[in-house]
Amino acid sequence: MVQIGYTMMTEQAGPRELVDHVVRAEQVGFDFSVTSDHYFPWLRSQGHAPYAWTVLGAAAQATSRIPLMTYVTCPTFRYHPAVVAQKAATLQLLSEGRFRLGLGSGENLNEHVVGGGWPSVDVRHEMLQEAVEIIRALFEGGHVNRRGTHFDVESARLWDLPDSPPPIGIAVSGERSCALAGEHADLMIATEPEPGLVESFDGHGGRGKPRVGQLPVSYDPDRDTAIKRAHAQFRWFGSGWKVNSELPHPDSFEAATQFVTPDDVAESIPCGDDPDAFVEAVRPYADAGFTEIALVQIGGESQPAFLDWSEKTLLPALRDALG
């Protein structure tokens, strides 16, 4: 059975609103939730970027059933992996075992703020692998000492550990990241319904592990309003990860997407209130072998209406169509 999730998108709502939204998502029946971890929004029109880990701590206390997950945290620039391990272990305790740690190699948009430069993708993957090894070692308990290529750890230990450490997910976009995820992750994370990603993940040791995808949607009873909102806040989405990971500032995304039209956005993002259109947008993920799909409703102020519609219309339609 394909599970349907809800995205707390930190780029488009403030911290209190994000917690309110995930509480309602739990009430209406979403199977899980994920949370972005940004320092900047993609576009100025989105308008927010609160600290995701504080939001997650509040969400863990405000909810009781819905799983939580970072989608995704970069454990190599803004955060040292030893600190990520501590945060994740603490959140697993607060949520009573409902947390999964989604990791990725990051975007220049968020990581440039610490002034460390932005290396090539090969180096970023090396850093991610080393970070995952450090995090797993700390999850095992005891003191960790390491002199690595990219990170040093000196007599680190997590004093508050859950009985079961958080499962680790790794975001994939190509062969190298699929190999990294297959070998080192408990689940795969992706933002495109590419069967090749699943096949590569399986071939590198990921067979039988969860595959989590994500899809932006724009619900509104007025389709033109939904399209306008999607264009204003999400026209960057179709640029692809090779572009999105490199640009350093929201103004860069403004410039890169200046020729994207509302019609372009409407062709790639379901807009309006026809549940069949949303089902057909989700279906490629299921067909590609994804076991979980998290929806991103575009627009912070539109979340309450989307959640009400999801309870009455969208979730029943998705479950009927996808089993």
PDB file of N, CA and C in Angstrom, residues 99-191:
ATOM      1  N   PHE A  99      10.479   9.410  14.500  1.00  0.00           N
ATOM      2  CA  PHE A  99      11.314  10.276  13.674  1.00  0.00           C
ATOM      3  C   PHE A  99      12.226   9.479  12.740  1.00  0.00           C
ATOM      4  N   ARG A 100      12.359   9.977  11.507  1.00  0.00           N
ATOM      5  CA  ARG A 100      13.344   9.464  10.557  1.00  0.00           C
ATOM      6  C   ARG A 100      14.238  10.615  10.114  1.00  0.00           C
ATOM      7  N   LEU A 101      15.522  10.348  10.027  1.00  0.00           N
ATOM      8  CA  LEU A 101      16.509  11.370   9.699  1.00  0.00           C
ATOM      9  C   LEU A 101      16.817  11.327   8.208  1.00  0.00           C
ATOM     10  N   GLY A 102      16.208  12.240   7.451  1.00  0.00           N
ATOM     11  CA  GLY A 102      16.495  12.351   6.026  1.00  0.00           C
ATOM     12  C   GLY A 102      17.677  13.275   5.798  1.00  0.00           C
ATOM     13  N   LEU A 103      18.671  12.798   5.044  1.00  0.00           N
ATOM     14  CA  LEU A 103      19.905  13.543   4.823  1.00  0.00           C
ATOM     15  C   LEU A 103      20.151  13.739   3.335  1.00  0.00           C
ATOM     16  N   GLY A 104      20.890  14.786   3.001  1.00  0.00           N
ATOM     17  CA  GLY A 104      21.264  15.024   1.615  1.00  0.00           C
ATOM     18  C   GLY A 104      22.539  15.841   1.552  1.00  0.00           C
ATOM     19  N   SER A 105      23.065  15.988   0.348  1.00  0.00           N
ATOM     20  CA  SER A 105      24.330  16.702   0.165  1.00  0.00           C
ATOM     21  C   SER A 105      24.161  18.214   0.154  1.00  0.00           C
ATOM     22  N   GLY A 106      22.923  18.706   0.214  1.00  0.00           N
ATOM     23  CA  GLY A 106      22.679  20.117   0.447  1.00  0.00           C
ATOM     24  C   GLY A 106      22.525  20.960  -0.806  1.00  0.00           C
ATOM     25  N   GLU A 107      22.154  22.218  -0.559  1.00  0.00           N
ATOM     26  CA  GLU A 107      22.051  23.223  -1.619  1.00  0.00           C
ATOM     27  C   GLU A 107      22.858  24.449  -1.210  1.00  0.00           C
ATOM     28  N   ASN A 108      23.507  25.044  -2.172  1.00  0.00           N
ATOM     29  CA  ASN A 108      24.261  26.266  -1.942  1.00  0.00           C
ATOM     30  C   ASN A 108      23.376  27.352  -1.330  1.00  0.00           C
ATOM     31  N   LEU A 109      22.108  27.369  -1.715  1.00  0.00           N
ATOM     32  CA  LEU A 109      21.138  28.331  -1.204  1.00  0.00           C
ATOM     33  C   LEU A 109      21.166  28.426   0.315  1.00  0.00           C
ATOM     34  N   ASN A 110      21.295  27.296   0.984  1.00  0.00           N
ATOM     35  CA  ASN A 110      21.227  27.252   2.441  1.00  0.00           C
ATOM     36  C   ASN A 110      22.592  27.160   3.114  1.00  0.00           C
ATOM     37  N   GLU A 111      23.535  26.500   2.472  1.00  0.00           N
ATOM     38  CA  GLU A 111      24.791  26.191   3.140  1.00  0.00           C
ATOM     39  C   GLU A 111      25.841  27.278   2.977  1.00  0.00           C
ATOM     40  N   HIS A 112      25.645  28.225   2.032  1.00  0.00           N
ATOM     41  CA  HIS A 112      26.659  29.259   1.823  1.00  0.00           C
ATOM     42  C   HIS A 112      26.789  30.193   3.010  1.00  0.00           C
ATOM     43  N   VAL A 113      25.796  30.203   3.902  1.00  0.00           N
ATOM     44  CA  VAL A 113      25.759  31.207   4.967  1.00  0.00           C
ATOM     45  C   VAL A 113      26.918  31.063   5.951  1.00  0.00           C
ATOM     46  N   VAL A 114      27.538  29.886   6.049  1.00  0.00           N
ATOM     47  CA  VAL A 114      28.656  29.705   6.975  1.00  0.00           C
ATOM     48  C   VAL A 114      29.997  30.021   6.317  1.00  0.00           C
ATOM     49  N   GLY A 115      29.995  30.397   5.037  1.00  0.00           N
ATOM     50  CA  GLY A 115      31.196  30.888   4.389  1.00  0.00           C
ATOM     51  C   GLY A 115      32.244  29.856   4.067  1.00  0.00           C
ATOM     52  N   GLY A 116      31.836  28.601   3.908  1.00  0.00           N
ATOM     53  CA  GLY A 116      32.806  27.551   3.647  1.00  0.00           C
ATOM     54  C   GLY A 116      33.024  27.232   2.186  1.00  0.00           C
ATOM     55  N   GLY A 117      32.431  28.015   1.292  1.00  0.00           N
ATOM     56  CA  GLY A 117      32.534  27.710  -0.123  1.00  0.00           C
ATOM     57  C   GLY A 117      31.580  26.594  -0.513  1.00  0.00           C
ATOM     58  N   TRP A 118      31.537  26.313  -1.799  1.00  0.00           N
ATOM     59  CA  TRP A 118      30.619  25.293  -2.306  1.00  0.00           C
ATOM     60  C   TRP A 118      31.393  24.368  -3.227  1.00  0.00           C
ATOM     61  N   PRO A 119      31.819  23.209  -2.717  1.00  0.00           N
ATOM     62  CA  PRO A 119      32.665  22.314  -3.515  1.00  0.00           C
ATOM     63  C   PRO A 119      31.878  21.581  -4.590  1.00  0.00           C
ATOM     64  N   SER A 120      32.600  20.801  -5.393  1.00  0.00           N
ATOM     65  CA  SER A 120      31.975  20.014  -6.450  1.00  0.00           C
ATOM     66  C   SER A 120      31.071  18.952  -5.853  1.00  0.00           C
ATOM     67  N   VAL A 121      30.191  18.412  -6.663  1.00  0.00           N
ATOM     68  CA  VAL A 121      29.245  17.414  -6.182  1.00  0.00           C
ATOM     69  C   VAL A 121      29.955  16.161  -5.692  1.00  0.00           C
ATOM     70  N   ASP A 122      31.072  15.772  -6.298  1.00  0.00           N
ATOM     71  CA  ASP A 122      31.807  14.601  -5.832  1.00  0.00           C
ATOM     72  C   ASP A 122      32.309  14.796  -4.407  1.00  0.00           C
ATOM     73  N   VAL A 123      32.815  15.970  -4.122  1.00  0.00           N
ATOM     74  CA  VAL A 123      33.282  16.257  -2.765  1.00  0.00           C
ATOM     75  C   VAL A 123      32.111  16.279  -1.797  1.00  0.00           C
ATOM     76  N   ARG A 124      30.999  16.844  -2.217  1.00  0.00           N
ATOM     77  CA  ARG A 124      29.821  16.883  -1.339  1.00  0.00           C
ATOM     78  C   ARG A 124      29.338  15.475  -0.998  1.00  0.00           C
ATOM     79  N   HIS A 125      29.410  14.559  -1.963  1.00  0.00           N
ATOM     80  CA  HIS A 125      29.034  13.170  -1.679  1.00  0.00           C
ATOM     81  C   HIS A 125      30.027  12.506  -0.729  1.00  0.00           C
ATOM     82  N   GLU A 126      31.312  12.794  -0.885  1.00  0.00           N
ATOM     83  CA  GLU A 126      32.304  12.270   0.061  1.00  0.00           C
ATOM     84  C   GLU A 126      32.002  12.752   1.473  1.00  0.00           C
ATOM     85  N   MET A 127      31.680  14.020   1.591  1.00  0.00           N
ATOM     86  CA  MET A 127      31.363  14.599   2.896  1.00  0.00           C
ATOM     87  C   MET A 127      30.126  13.961   3.495  1.00  0.00           C
ATOM     88  N   LEU A 128      29.103  13.729   2.647  1.00  0.00           N
ATOM     89  CA  LEU A 128      27.875  13.112   3.134  1.00  0.00           C
ATOM     90  C   LEU A 128      28.131  11.705   3.639  1.00  0.00           C
ATOM     91  N   GLN A 129      28.895  10.924   2.900  1.00  0.00           N
ATOM     92  CA  GLN A 129      29.185   9.562   3.350  1.00  0.00           C
ATOM     93  C   GLN A 129      29.918   9.578   4.688  1.00  0.00           C
ATOM     94  N   GLU A 130      30.891  10.445   4.821  1.00  0.00           N
ATOM     95  CA  GLU A 130      31.631  10.528   6.080  1.00  0.00           C
ATOM     96  C   GLU A 130      30.709  10.957   7.221  1.00  0.00           C
ATOM     97  N   ALA A 131      29.814  11.891   6.942  1.00  0.00           N
ATOM     98  CA  ALA A 131      28.871  12.349   7.962  1.00  0.00           C
ATOM     99  C   ALA A 131      27.954  11.229   8.419  1.00  0.00           C
ATOM    100  N   VAL A 132      27.437  10.443   7.471  1.00  0.00           N
ATOM    101  CA  VAL A 132      26.554   9.333   7.826  1.00  0.00           C
ATOM    102  C   VAL A 132      27.301   8.327   8.703  1.00  0.00           C
ATOM    103  N   GLU A 133      28.544   8.043   8.389  1.00  0.00           N
ATOM    104  CA  GLU A 133      29.331   7.105   9.199  1.00  0.00           C
ATOM    105  C   GLU A 133      29.507   7.618  10.624  1.00  0.00           C
ATOM    106  N   ILE A 134      29.728   8.917  10.783  1.00  0.00           N
ATOM    107  CA  ILE A 134      29.863   9.502  12.118  1.00  0.00           C
ATOM    108  C   ILE A 134      28.545   9.417  12.881  1.00  0.00           C
ATOM    109  N   ILE A 135      27.454   9.760  12.214  1.00  0.00           N
ATOM    110  CA  ILE A 135      26.144   9.732  12.867  1.00  0.00           C
ATOM    111  C   ILE A 135      25.801   8.318  13.316  1.00  0.00           C
ATOM    112  N   ARG A 136      26.015   7.331  12.473  1.00  0.00           N
ATOM    113  CA  ARG A 136      25.720   5.947  12.851  1.00  0.00           C
ATOM    114  C   ARG A 136      26.603   5.507  14.020  1.00  0.00           C
ATOM    115  N   ALA A 137      27.864   5.884  14.022  1.00  0.00           N
ATOM    116  CA  ALA A 137      28.747   5.501  15.124  1.00  0.00           C
ATOM    117  C   ALA A 137      28.258   6.089  16.446  1.00  0.00           C
ATOM    118  N   LEU A 138      27.790   7.334  16.409  1.00  0.00           N
ATOM    119  CA  LEU A 138      27.270   7.947  17.632  1.00  0.00           C
ATOM    120  C   LEU A 138      25.954   7.319  18.063  1.00  0.00           C
ATOM    121  N   PHE A 139      25.132   6.908  17.126  1.00  0.00           N
ATOM    122  CA  PHE A 139      23.885   6.214  17.471  1.00  0.00           C
ATOM    123  C   PHE A 139      24.152   4.895  18.191  1.00  0.00           C
ATOM    124  N   GLU A 140      25.322   4.317  17.993  1.00  0.00           N
ATOM    125  CA  GLU A 140      25.657   3.036  18.628  1.00  0.00           C
ATOM    126  C   GLU A 140      26.031   3.187  20.095  1.00  0.00           C
ATOM    127  N   GLY A 141      26.262   4.404  20.571  1.00  0.00           N
ATOM    128  CA  GLY A 141      26.654   4.637  21.953  1.00  0.00           C
ATOM    129  C   GLY A 141      28.162   4.617  22.109  1.00  0.00           C
ATOM    130  N   GLY A 142      28.629   4.986  23.282  1.00  0.00           N
ATOM    131  CA  GLY A 142      30.060   5.041  23.512  1.00  0.00           C
ATOM    132  C   GLY A 142      30.683   6.299  22.948  1.00  0.00           C
ATOM    133  N   HIS A 143      31.991   6.433  23.187  1.00  0.00           N
ATOM    134  CA  HIS A 143      32.723   7.596  22.708  1.00  0.00           C
ATOM    135  C   HIS A 143      33.208   7.372  21.286  1.00  0.00           C
ATOM    136  N   VAL A 144      33.148   8.422  20.484  1.00  0.00           N
ATOM    137  CA  VAL A 144      33.594   8.357  19.097  1.00  0.00           C
ATOM    138  C   VAL A 144      34.752   9.332  18.904  1.00  0.00           C
ATOM    139  N   ASN A 145      35.853   8.825  18.388  1.00  0.00           N
ATOM    140  CA  ASN A 145      36.996   9.635  17.992  1.00  0.00           C
ATOM    141  C   ASN A 145      37.282   9.366  16.522  1.00  0.00           C
ATOM    142  N   ARG A 146      37.479  10.429  15.765  1.00  0.00           N
ATOM    143  CA  ARG A 146      37.704  10.235  14.335  1.00  0.00           C
ATOM    144  C   ARG A 146      38.507  11.401  13.776  1.00  0.00           C
ATOM    145  N   ARG A 147      39.478  11.056  12.938  1.00  0.00           N
ATOM    146  CA  ARG A 147      40.178  12.054  12.132  1.00  0.00           C
ATOM    147  C   ARG A 147      39.892  11.715  10.686  1.00  0.00           C
ATOM    148  N   GLY A 148      38.963  12.428  10.087  1.00  0.00           N
ATOM    149  CA  GLY A 148      38.533  12.097   8.742  1.00  0.00           C
ATOM    150  C   GLY A 148      39.073  13.061   7.712  1.00  0.00           C
ATOM    151  N   THR A 149      38.726  12.801   6.480  1.00  0.00           N
ATOM    152  CA  THR A 149      39.119  13.688   5.385  1.00  0.00           C
ATOM    153  C   THR A 149      38.445  15.045   5.511  1.00  0.00           C
ATOM    154  N   HIS A 150      37.199  15.044   5.961  1.00  0.00           N
ATOM    155  CA  HIS A 150      36.421  16.275   6.027  1.00  0.00           C
ATOM    156  C   HIS A 150      36.009  16.666   7.442  1.00  0.00           C
ATOM    157  N   PHE A 151      35.900  15.699   8.357  1.00  0.00           N
ATOM    158  CA  PHE A 151      35.407  15.985   9.704  1.00  0.00           C
ATOM    159  C   PHE A 151      36.281  15.320  10.751  1.00  0.00           C
ATOM    160  N   ASP A 152      36.468  16.027  11.854  1.00  0.00           N
ATOM    161  CA  ASP A 152      37.098  15.456  13.034  1.00  0.00           C
ATOM    162  C   ASP A 152      36.053  15.343  14.136  1.00  0.00           C
ATOM    163  N   VAL A 153      36.138  14.269  14.895  1.00  0.00           N
ATOM    164  CA  VAL A 153      35.271  14.082  16.056  1.00  0.00           C
ATOM    165  C   VAL A 153      36.174  13.697  17.227  1.00  0.00           C
ATOM    166  N   GLU A 154      36.061  14.428  18.310  1.00  0.00           N
ATOM    167  CA  GLU A 154      36.948  14.197  19.450  1.00  0.00           C
ATOM    168  C   GLU A 154      36.135  13.828  20.679  1.00  0.00           C
ATOM    169  N   SER A 155      36.232  12.559  21.060  1.00  0.00           N
ATOM    170  CA  SER A 155      35.596  12.035  22.271  1.00  0.00           C
ATOM    171  C   SER A 155      34.144  12.485  22.399  1.00  0.00           C
ATOM    172  N   ALA A 156      33.382  12.275  21.331  1.00  0.00           N
ATOM    173  CA  ALA A 156      31.958  12.629  21.336  1.00  0.00           C
ATOM    174  C   ALA A 156      31.133  11.440  21.817  1.00  0.00           C
ATOM    175  N   ARG A 157      30.060  11.746  22.494  1.00  0.00           N
ATOM    176  CA  ARG A 157      29.138  10.706  22.962  1.00  0.00           C
ATOM    177  C   ARG A 157      27.748  11.306  23.106  1.00  0.00           C
ATOM    178  N   LEU A 158      26.740  10.532  22.743  1.00  0.00           N
ATOM    179  CA  LEU A 158      25.351  10.940  22.950  1.00  0.00           C
ATOM    180  C   LEU A 158      24.880  10.372  24.280  1.00  0.00           C
ATOM    181  N   TRP A 159      24.521  11.245  25.183  1.00  0.00           N
ATOM    182  CA  TRP A 159      24.137  10.802  26.526  1.00  0.00           C
ATOM    183  C   TRP A 159      22.665  10.421  26.620  1.00  0.00           C
ATOM    184  N   ASP A 160      21.851  10.878  25.696  1.00  0.00           N
ATOM    185  CA  ASP A 160      20.438  10.499  25.675  1.00  0.00           C
ATOM    186  C   ASP A 160      20.161   9.827  24.342  1.00  0.00           C
ATOM    187  N   LEU A 161      20.084   8.509  24.399  1.00  0.00           N
ATOM    188  CA  LEU A 161      19.872   7.719  23.187  1.00  0.00           C
ATOM    189  C   LEU A 161      18.538   6.987  23.253  1.00  0.00           C
ATOM    190  N   PRO A 162      17.789   6.960  22.172  1.00  0.00           N
ATOM    191  CA  PRO A 162      16.558   6.153  22.132  1.00  0.00           C
ATOM    192  C   PRO A 162      16.897   4.671  22.053  1.00  0.00           C
ATOM    193  N   ASP A 163      15.936   3.843  22.395  1.00  0.00           N
ATOM    194  CA  ASP A 163      16.141   2.389  22.288  1.00  0.00           C
ATOM    195  C   ASP A 163      16.425   1.995  20.844  1.00  0.00           C
ATOM    196  N   SER A 164      15.733   2.619  19.903  1.00  0.00           N
ATOM    197  CA  SER A 164      15.969   2.374  18.480  1.00  0.00           C
ATOM    198  C   SER A 164      16.373   3.693  17.832  1.00  0.00           C
ATOM    199  N   PRO A 165      17.537   3.765  17.217  1.00  0.00           N
ATOM    200  CA  PRO A 165      17.948   5.020  16.590  1.00  0.00           C
ATOM    201  C   PRO A 165      17.055   5.366  15.413  1.00  0.00           C
ATOM    202  N   PRO A 166      16.999   6.629  15.034  1.00  0.00           N
ATOM    203  CA  PRO A 166      16.183   7.007  13.875  1.00  0.00           C
ATOM    204  C   PRO A 166      16.701   6.341  12.601  1.00  0.00           C
ATOM    205  N   PRO A 167      15.833   5.766  11.786  1.00  0.00           N
ATOM    206  CA  PRO A 167      16.271   5.317  10.463  1.00  0.00           C
ATOM    207  C   PRO A 167      16.836   6.492   9.673  1.00  0.00           C
ATOM    208  N   ILE A 168      17.821   6.222   8.843  1.00  0.00           N
ATOM    209  CA  ILE A 168      18.470   7.261   8.063  1.00  0.00           C
ATOM    210  C   ILE A 168      18.072   7.124   6.596  1.00  0.00           C
ATOM    211  N   GLY A 169      17.578   8.214   6.020  1.00  0.00           N
ATOM    212  CA  GLY A 169      17.291   8.274   4.594  1.00  0.00           C
ATOM    213  C   GLY A 169      18.299   9.160   3.902  1.00  0.00           C
ATOM    214  N   ILE A 170      18.596   8.863   2.648  1.00  0.00           N
ATOM    215  CA  ILE A 170      19.514   9.677   1.858  1.00  0.00           C
ATOM    216  C   ILE A 170      18.834  10.078   0.555  1.00  0.00           C
ATOM    217  N   ALA A 171      18.915  11.366   0.228  1.00  0.00           N
ATOM    218  CA  ALA A 171      18.320  11.892  -0.996  1.00  0.00           C
ATOM    219  C   ALA A 171      19.168  11.504  -2.195  1.00  0.00           C
ATOM    220  N   VAL A 172      18.507  11.111  -3.285  1.00  0.00           N
ATOM    221  CA  VAL A 172      19.204  10.661  -4.492  1.00  0.00           C
ATOM    222  C   VAL A 172      18.751  11.480  -5.693  1.00  0.00           C
ATOM    223  N   SER A 173      19.689  11.618  -6.640  1.00  0.00           N
ATOM    224  CA  SER A 173      19.361  12.285  -7.901  1.00  0.00           C
ATOM    225  C   SER A 173      20.117  11.684  -9.073  1.00  0.00           C
ATOM    226  N   GLY A 174      21.048  10.765  -8.810  1.00  0.00           N
ATOM    227  CA  GLY A 174      21.837  10.147  -9.867  1.00  0.00           C
ATOM    228  C   GLY A 174      22.536   8.901  -9.354  1.00  0.00           C
ATOM    229  N   GLU A 175      23.399   8.333 -10.180  1.00  0.00           N
ATOM    230  CA  GLU A 175      24.026   7.045  -9.869  1.00  0.00           C
ATOM    231  C   GLU A 175      24.861   7.108  -8.587  1.00  0.00           C
ATOM    232  N   ARG A 176      25.649   8.150  -8.423  1.00  0.00           N
ATOM    233  CA  ARG A 176      26.527   8.230  -7.251  1.00  0.00           C
ATOM    234  C   ARG A 176      25.726   8.311  -5.967  1.00  0.00           C
ATOM    235  N   SER A 177      24.714   9.128  -5.936  1.00  0.00           N
ATOM    236  CA  SER A 177      23.913   9.250  -4.716  1.00  0.00           C
ATOM    237  C   SER A 177      23.088   7.993  -4.478  1.00  0.00           C
ATOM    238  N   CYS A 178      22.642   7.315  -5.546  1.00  0.00           N
ATOM    239  CA  CYS A 178      21.917   6.053  -5.372  1.00  0.00           C
ATOM    240  C   CYS A 178      22.822   4.991  -4.751  1.00  0.00           C
ATOM    241  N   ALA A 179      24.078   4.955  -5.183  1.00  0.00           N
ATOM    242  CA  ALA A 179      25.024   4.005  -4.601  1.00  0.00           C
ATOM    243  C   ALA A 179      25.253   4.314  -3.124  1.00  0.00           C
ATOM    244  N   LEU A 180      25.387   5.583  -2.811  1.00  0.00           N
ATOM    245  CA  LEU A 180      25.573   5.990  -1.423  1.00  0.00           C
ATOM    246  C   LEU A 180      24.367   5.605  -0.572  1.00  0.00           C
ATOM    247  N   ALA A 181      23.169   5.860  -1.100  1.00  0.00           N
ATOM    248  CA  ALA A 181      21.951   5.526  -0.361  1.00  0.00           C
ATOM    249  C   ALA A 181      21.788   4.017  -0.218  1.00  0.00           C
ATOM    250  N   GLY A 182      22.020   3.272  -1.298  1.00  0.00           N
ATOM    251  CA  GLY A 182      21.861   1.829  -1.233  1.00  0.00           C
ATOM    252  C   GLY A 182      22.777   1.186  -0.217  1.00  0.00           C
ATOM    253  N   GLU A 183      23.977   1.722  -0.081  1.00  0.00           N
ATOM    254  CA  GLU A 183      24.968   1.132   0.817  1.00  0.00           C
ATOM    255  C   GLU A 183      24.839   1.618   2.257  1.00  0.00           C
ATOM    256  N   HIS A 184      24.348   2.860   2.458  1.00  0.00           N
ATOM    257  CA  HIS A 184      24.451   3.465   3.786  1.00  0.00           C
ATOM    258  C   HIS A 184      23.118   3.897   4.394  1.00  0.00           C
ATOM    259  N   ALA A 185      22.031   3.835   3.645  1.00  0.00           N
ATOM    260  CA  ALA A 185      20.756   4.366   4.142  1.00  0.00           C
ATOM    261  C   ALA A 185      19.753   3.257   4.418  1.00  0.00           C
ATOM    262  N   ASP A 186      18.768   3.596   5.245  1.00  0.00           N
ATOM    263  CA  ASP A 186      17.658   2.695   5.534  1.00  0.00           C
ATOM    264  C   ASP A 186      16.477   2.955   4.613  1.00  0.00           C
ATOM    265  N   LEU A 187      16.508   4.067   3.882  1.00  0.00           N
ATOM    266  CA  LEU A 187      15.450   4.393   2.946  1.00  0.00           C
ATOM    267  C   LEU A 187      15.977   5.398   1.938  1.00  0.00           C
ATOM    268  N   MET A 188      15.316   5.463   0.783  1.00  0.00           N
ATOM    269  CA  MET A 188      15.689   6.362  -0.299  1.00  0.00           C
ATOM    270  C   MET A 188      14.729   7.540  -0.352  1.00  0.00           C
ATOM    271  N   ILE A 189      15.259   8.715  -0.689  1.00  0.00           N
ATOM    272  CA  ILE A 189      14.479   9.938  -0.798  1.00  0.00           C
ATOM    273  C   ILE A 189      14.705  10.533  -2.183  1.00  0.00           C
ATOM    274  N   ALA A 190      13.633  10.967  -2.850  1.00  0.00           N
ATOM    275  CA  ALA A 190      13.775  11.573  -4.172  1.00  0.00           C
ATOM    276  C   ALA A 190      12.631  12.544  -4.420  1.00  0.00           C
ATOM    277  N   THR A 191      12.839  13.461  -5.358  1.00  0.00           N
ATOM    278  CA  THR A 191      11.802  14.429  -5.703  1.00  0.00           C
ATOM    279  C   THR A 191      11.335  14.263  -7.136  1.00  0.00           C
TER     280      THR A 191
END
